[in-house]
Amino acid sequence: MMVNVVVLIKQIIDIDQMKTDSEGKPILTGIPYRLENLSKNAIEAAVRIKEKNGGKVTGIIFGTEAGTSAMKESYAMGVDEGILITGYKGSNPQVTAKAILTYLKQIQFDMVILGDQSADSYTGMLPGLISAGLGIPLLGNANNIAIDGKTVRITQVGEAENVEMEAEMPVVVSVTQEINEPRLPPVLQIMAAGRKPIRTEKFDGSFNNVNVISNLAPKSERKRKVFEKVDEGIAEVVKVLKEEVR
């Protein structure tokens, strides 16, 4: 049975290049966007399902015009078609879900795959919002996906035991980073990805029910003491460690 998969892809600013000002506010000017790592796991999971069962992988990004680079990278990894929805104005899971659902409902699919959370806000809300918006089951936090006919089975790794869940298609599956190791695309696929068209849509139905009060880097202070005698230094370190344990 062929399985048509929609993978929800996240573009984020390159956090490794982000700096903060003297007040701890992030400096976003000039910071490039990149494909989120967990989205790579979701794409890899979708592509492996296609390779095993046949079908098509469609990628959806809700972001800015800069999302074209993330979509091109997704193409190189094996995504067949892409929809870039522009109009993103900030991290609000409800707005993101509304934008994605607007176009997701226009697609024939058997499964929606996405990361269990995003690297910029870590709310973990989107899988549930997409599942509720579509009225289909959610199999969450999967680190393994198996398909038997129309049945999708996943495995969750818990602290005490593994949990297995299953549901009939169509279904939403959120994945963890442990599900796979994304493969590096070959050069020919990277070159071909640059020539593939991207369907671009504009989402104007944003609503604002969440106000970000502040977004600051945590303050950290480094204290250094120099001891001339080793015994005194060791005694002080042991004292501090004991106080931390209390």
Tab-separated table of C-alpha atoms in Angstrom:
chain	number	residue	atom	x	y	z
A	1	MET	CA	0.000	0.000	0.000
A	2	MET	CA	1.401	3.379	-1.021
A	3	VAL	CA	1.560	5.938	1.772
A	4	ASN	CA	1.345	9.664	1.080
A	5	VAL	CA	3.066	11.608	3.825
A	6	VAL	CA	2.983	15.305	4.653
A	7	VAL	CA	5.956	16.450	6.714
A	8	LEU	CA	5.758	19.732	8.625
A	9	ILE	CA	9.089	21.516	8.381
A	10	LYS	CA	10.435	24.241	10.633
A	11	GLN	CA	12.809	27.023	9.637
A	12	ILE	CA	14.632	28.684	12.516
A	13	ILE	CA	17.321	31.287	12.877
A	14	ASP	CA	20.804	29.839	13.223
A	15	ILE	CA	21.007	29.874	17.013
A	16	ASP	CA	24.746	29.180	16.924
A	17	GLN	CA	25.272	32.583	15.280
A	18	MET	CA	22.916	34.528	17.548
A	19	LYS	CA	24.339	37.053	20.006
A	20	THR	CA	22.793	39.223	22.708
A	21	ASP	CA	23.221	42.878	23.586
A	22	SER	CA	24.216	44.334	26.964
A	23	GLU	CA	20.646	43.922	28.255
A	24	GLY	CA	20.414	40.276	27.236
A	25	LYS	CA	18.120	40.900	24.261
A	26	PRO	CA	18.812	38.754	21.174
A	27	ILE	CA	20.353	40.478	18.150
A	28	LEU	CA	18.510	38.983	15.176
A	29	THR	CA	19.645	41.344	12.424
A	30	GLY	CA	21.668	39.524	9.798
A	31	ILE	CA	21.217	36.079	11.355
A	32	PRO	CA	20.553	33.472	8.623
A	33	TYR	CA	17.779	30.892	8.758
A	34	ARG	CA	18.346	27.160	8.600
A	35	LEU	CA	16.444	23.893	8.609
A	36	GLU	CA	15.743	22.781	12.161
A	37	ASN	CA	17.503	19.562	13.185
A	38	LEU	CA	14.339	17.832	14.423
A	39	SER	CA	12.667	18.631	11.115
A	40	LYS	CA	15.481	16.695	9.447
A	41	ASN	CA	14.510	13.680	11.553
A	42	ALA	CA	10.877	14.097	10.494
A	43	ILE	CA	11.878	14.379	6.822
A	44	GLU	CA	14.116	11.325	7.074
A	45	ALA	CA	11.273	9.326	8.659
A	46	ALA	CA	8.886	10.373	5.878
A	47	VAL	CA	11.379	9.556	3.118
A	48	ARG	CA	12.098	6.107	4.566
A	49	ILE	CA	8.357	5.367	4.599
A	50	LYS	CA	8.177	6.407	0.932
A	51	GLU	CA	11.164	4.245	0.029
A	52	LYS	CA	9.623	1.198	1.697
A	53	ASN	CA	5.964	1.624	0.753
A	54	GLY	CA	5.880	3.970	-2.224
A	55	GLY	CA	3.858	7.160	-2.300
A	56	LYS	CA	4.782	10.817	-2.101
A	57	VAL	CA	6.247	13.184	0.496
A	58	THR	CA	4.925	16.747	0.612
A	59	GLY	CA	6.645	19.325	2.796
A	60	ILE	CA	4.953	22.338	4.380
A	61	ILE	CA	6.764	25.297	5.939
A	62	PHE	CA	5.049	28.183	7.712
A	63	GLY	CA	7.615	30.934	7.863
A	64	THR	CA	9.081	33.782	5.860
A	65	GLU	CA	10.393	34.166	2.322
A	66	ALA	CA	13.723	32.955	3.703
A	67	GLY	CA	12.132	29.514	4.005
A	68	THR	CA	12.999	28.745	0.389
A	69	SER	CA	16.485	27.630	1.441
A	70	ALA	CA	15.040	25.235	4.034
A	71	MET	CA	12.639	23.838	1.431
A	72	LYS	CA	15.454	23.341	-1.085
A	73	GLU	CA	17.371	21.390	1.551
A	74	SER	CA	14.226	19.338	2.199
A	75	TYR	CA	13.998	18.566	-1.521
A	76	ALA	CA	17.589	17.360	-1.472
A	77	MET	CA	16.721	15.011	1.396
A	78	GLY	CA	13.874	13.441	-0.583
A	79	VAL	CA	10.771	15.636	-0.261
A	80	ASP	CA	8.849	15.552	-3.565
A	81	GLU	CA	6.721	18.704	-3.379
A	82	GLY	CA	6.781	21.737	-1.125
A	83	ILE	CA	4.431	24.450	0.069
A	84	LEU	CA	5.940	27.565	1.643
A	85	ILE	CA	3.343	29.547	3.595
A	86	THR	CA	4.527	33.076	4.333
A	87	GLY	CA	3.099	35.463	6.891
A	88	TYR	CA	4.885	34.165	9.978
A	89	LYS	CA	5.157	36.952	12.567
A	90	GLY	CA	6.317	35.175	15.691
A	91	SER	CA	6.203	31.931	17.618
A	92	ASN	CA	2.518	31.302	18.337
A	93	PRO	CA	1.538	27.613	17.998
A	94	GLN	CA	-2.151	28.403	17.486
A	95	VAL	CA	-1.425	30.739	14.573
A	96	THR	CA	1.030	28.233	13.118
A	97	ALA	CA	-1.555	25.447	13.358
A	98	LYS	CA	-4.240	27.605	11.742
A	99	ALA	CA	-1.964	28.491	8.820
A	100	ILE	CA	-0.851	24.904	8.246
A	101	LEU	CA	-4.370	23.473	8.566
A	102	THR	CA	-5.632	25.919	5.932
A	103	TYR	CA	-3.512	24.199	3.277
A	104	LEU	CA	-3.148	20.767	4.846
A	105	LYS	CA	-6.879	20.184	4.440
A	106	GLN	CA	-6.451	20.649	0.681
A	107	ILE	CA	-4.054	17.689	0.408
A	108	GLN	CA	-4.815	13.977	0.180
A	109	PHE	CA	-2.581	12.273	2.740
A	110	ASP	CA	-2.308	9.178	4.904
A	111	MET	CA	0.081	10.498	7.523
A	112	VAL	CA	1.390	13.802	8.879
A	113	ILE	CA	4.856	13.695	10.449
A	114	LEU	CA	6.496	16.484	12.446
A	115	GLY	CA	8.952	16.989	15.274
A	116	ASP	CA	7.599	16.629	18.796
A	117	GLN	CA	8.704	20.192	19.555
A	118	SER	CA	10.566	23.075	17.952
A	119	ALA	CA	14.010	24.412	18.747
A	120	ASP	CA	12.889	28.021	19.095
A	121	SER	CA	9.936	27.811	21.504
A	122	TYR	CA	9.826	24.208	22.801
A	123	THR	CA	6.062	24.384	23.438
A	124	GLY	CA	5.332	20.908	22.062
A	125	MET	CA	1.797	22.095	21.238
A	126	LEU	CA	1.714	21.830	17.451
A	127	PRO	CA	1.238	18.037	17.103
A	128	GLY	CA	-1.863	18.130	19.301
A	129	LEU	CA	-3.258	21.217	17.580
A	130	ILE	CA	-2.833	19.654	14.132
A	131	SER	CA	-4.386	16.379	15.292
A	132	ALA	CA	-7.371	18.157	16.847
A	133	GLY	CA	-7.797	20.433	13.833
A	134	LEU	CA	-7.940	17.449	11.479
A	135	GLY	CA	-9.964	15.262	13.829
A	136	ILE	CA	-7.550	12.326	13.499
A	137	PRO	CA	-5.417	10.370	16.033
A	138	LEU	CA	-2.046	11.553	17.327
A	139	LEU	CA	0.777	9.104	17.972
A	140	GLY	CA	3.270	11.211	19.867
A	141	ASN	CA	6.977	11.157	20.707
A	142	ALA	CA	7.768	8.266	18.392
A	143	ASN	CA	11.266	6.881	18.084
A	144	ASN	CA	10.130	4.114	15.744
A	145	ILE	CA	7.394	3.891	13.095
A	146	ALA	CA	6.069	0.688	11.535
A	147	ILE	CA	3.270	0.354	8.979
A	148	ASP	CA	1.096	-2.722	8.464
A	149	GLY	CA	-1.579	-2.087	5.875
A	150	LYS	CA	-3.525	0.902	7.154
A	151	THR	CA	-2.252	0.493	10.715
A	152	VAL	CA	0.553	2.703	12.006
A	153	ARG	CA	2.479	1.513	15.069
A	154	ILE	CA	4.965	3.591	17.005
A	155	THR	CA	7.246	3.041	19.973
A	156	GLN	CA	7.835	5.556	22.738
A	157	VAL	CA	10.830	5.116	25.026
A	158	GLY	CA	9.861	6.009	28.576
A	159	GLU	CA	11.978	6.277	31.696
A	160	ALA	CA	10.637	3.011	33.112
A	161	GLU	CA	9.395	1.118	30.056
A	162	ASN	CA	8.736	1.297	26.329
A	163	VAL	CA	5.200	2.091	25.203
A	164	GLU	CA	3.739	0.860	21.921
A	165	MET	CA	0.762	2.607	20.324
A	166	GLU	CA	-1.163	2.127	17.092
A	167	ALA	CA	-3.886	3.828	15.087
A	168	GLU	CA	-5.492	3.576	11.681
A	169	MET	CA	-4.585	6.026	8.915
A	170	PRO	CA	-4.928	8.943	8.525
A	171	VAL	CA	-2.836	9.792	11.551
A	172	VAL	CA	-0.486	12.461	12.929
A	173	VAL	CA	2.897	11.243	14.195
A	174	SER	CA	5.345	13.402	16.139
A	175	VAL	CA	8.925	12.143	16.287
A	176	THR	CA	11.941	12.521	18.542
A	177	GLN	CA	15.572	12.899	17.503
A	178	GLU	CA	16.188	9.279	18.475
A	179	ILE	CA	14.040	7.983	15.603
A	180	ASN	CA	16.851	8.080	13.044
A	181	GLU	CA	20.091	9.595	11.833
A	182	PRO	CA	19.292	11.794	8.807
A	183	ARG	CA	21.336	10.851	5.752
A	184	LEU	CA	23.440	13.392	3.921
A	185	PRO	CA	21.993	13.884	0.425
A	186	PRO	CA	24.267	13.148	-2.555
A	187	VAL	CA	25.535	16.010	-4.689
A	188	LEU	CA	23.221	15.222	-7.614
A	189	GLN	CA	20.147	15.457	-5.370
A	190	ILE	CA	21.364	18.770	-3.964
A	191	MET	CA	21.820	20.156	-7.482
A	192	ALA	CA	18.413	18.877	-8.622
A	193	ALA	CA	16.740	20.391	-5.549
A	194	GLY	CA	17.781	23.865	-6.629
A	195	ARG	CA	15.737	23.535	-9.826
A	196	LYS	CA	12.519	22.236	-8.289
A	197	PRO	CA	9.626	24.713	-7.954
A	198	ILE	CA	8.169	25.713	-4.590
A	199	ARG	CA	4.494	26.530	-4.235
A	200	THR	CA	4.230	29.766	-2.243
A	201	GLU	CA	1.093	30.851	-0.388
A	202	LYS	CA	0.365	33.870	1.792
A	203	PHE	CA	-1.422	33.426	5.112
A	204	ASP	CA	-3.309	36.532	6.185
A	205	GLY	CA	-5.492	35.011	8.888
A	206	SER	CA	-3.146	35.662	11.784
A	207	PHE	CA	-4.560	36.476	15.163
A	208	ASN	CA	-2.663	37.522	18.245
A	209	ASN	CA	-3.747	36.011	21.532
A	210	VAL	CA	-0.239	35.692	22.968
A	211	ASN	CA	1.958	38.660	23.841
A	212	VAL	CA	5.670	38.066	24.351
A	213	ILE	CA	6.596	40.193	27.356
A	214	SER	CA	10.328	39.657	27.107
A	215	ASN	CA	12.883	37.397	25.474
A	216	LEU	CA	16.149	37.622	27.366
A	217	ALA	CA	19.241	35.497	27.739
A	218	PRO	CA	19.742	34.166	31.290
A	219	LYS	CA	22.230	36.130	33.348
A	220	SER	CA	25.296	34.283	34.505
A	221	GLU	CA	28.054	35.480	36.783
A	222	ARG	CA	31.435	33.872	37.012
A	223	LYS	CA	33.273	34.029	40.306
A	224	ARG	CA	36.874	33.029	40.611
A	225	LYS	CA	38.960	32.505	43.700
A	226	VAL	CA	42.681	31.839	43.706
A	227	PHE	CA	44.209	29.901	46.580
A	228	GLU	CA	47.922	29.908	47.184
A	229	LYS	CA	47.715	26.690	49.187
A	230	VAL	CA	46.251	23.579	47.575
A	231	ASP	CA	44.794	22.258	50.846
A	232	GLU	CA	42.838	25.463	51.413
A	233	GLY	CA	41.456	25.352	47.866
A	234	ILE	CA	40.322	21.736	48.191
A	235	ALA	CA	38.624	22.431	51.516
A	236	GLU	CA	36.739	25.398	50.038
A	237	VAL	CA	35.572	23.387	47.007
A	238	VAL	CA	34.287	20.590	49.265
A	239	LYS	CA	32.453	23.148	51.409
A	240	VAL	CA	30.735	24.740	48.399
A	241	LEU	CA	29.706	21.351	46.990
A	242	LYS	CA	28.168	20.324	50.312
A	243	GLU	CA	26.168	23.552	50.417
A	244	GLU	CA	24.888	22.971	46.871
A	245	VAL	CA	23.646	19.479	47.784
A	246	ARG	CA	21.572	20.755	50.709
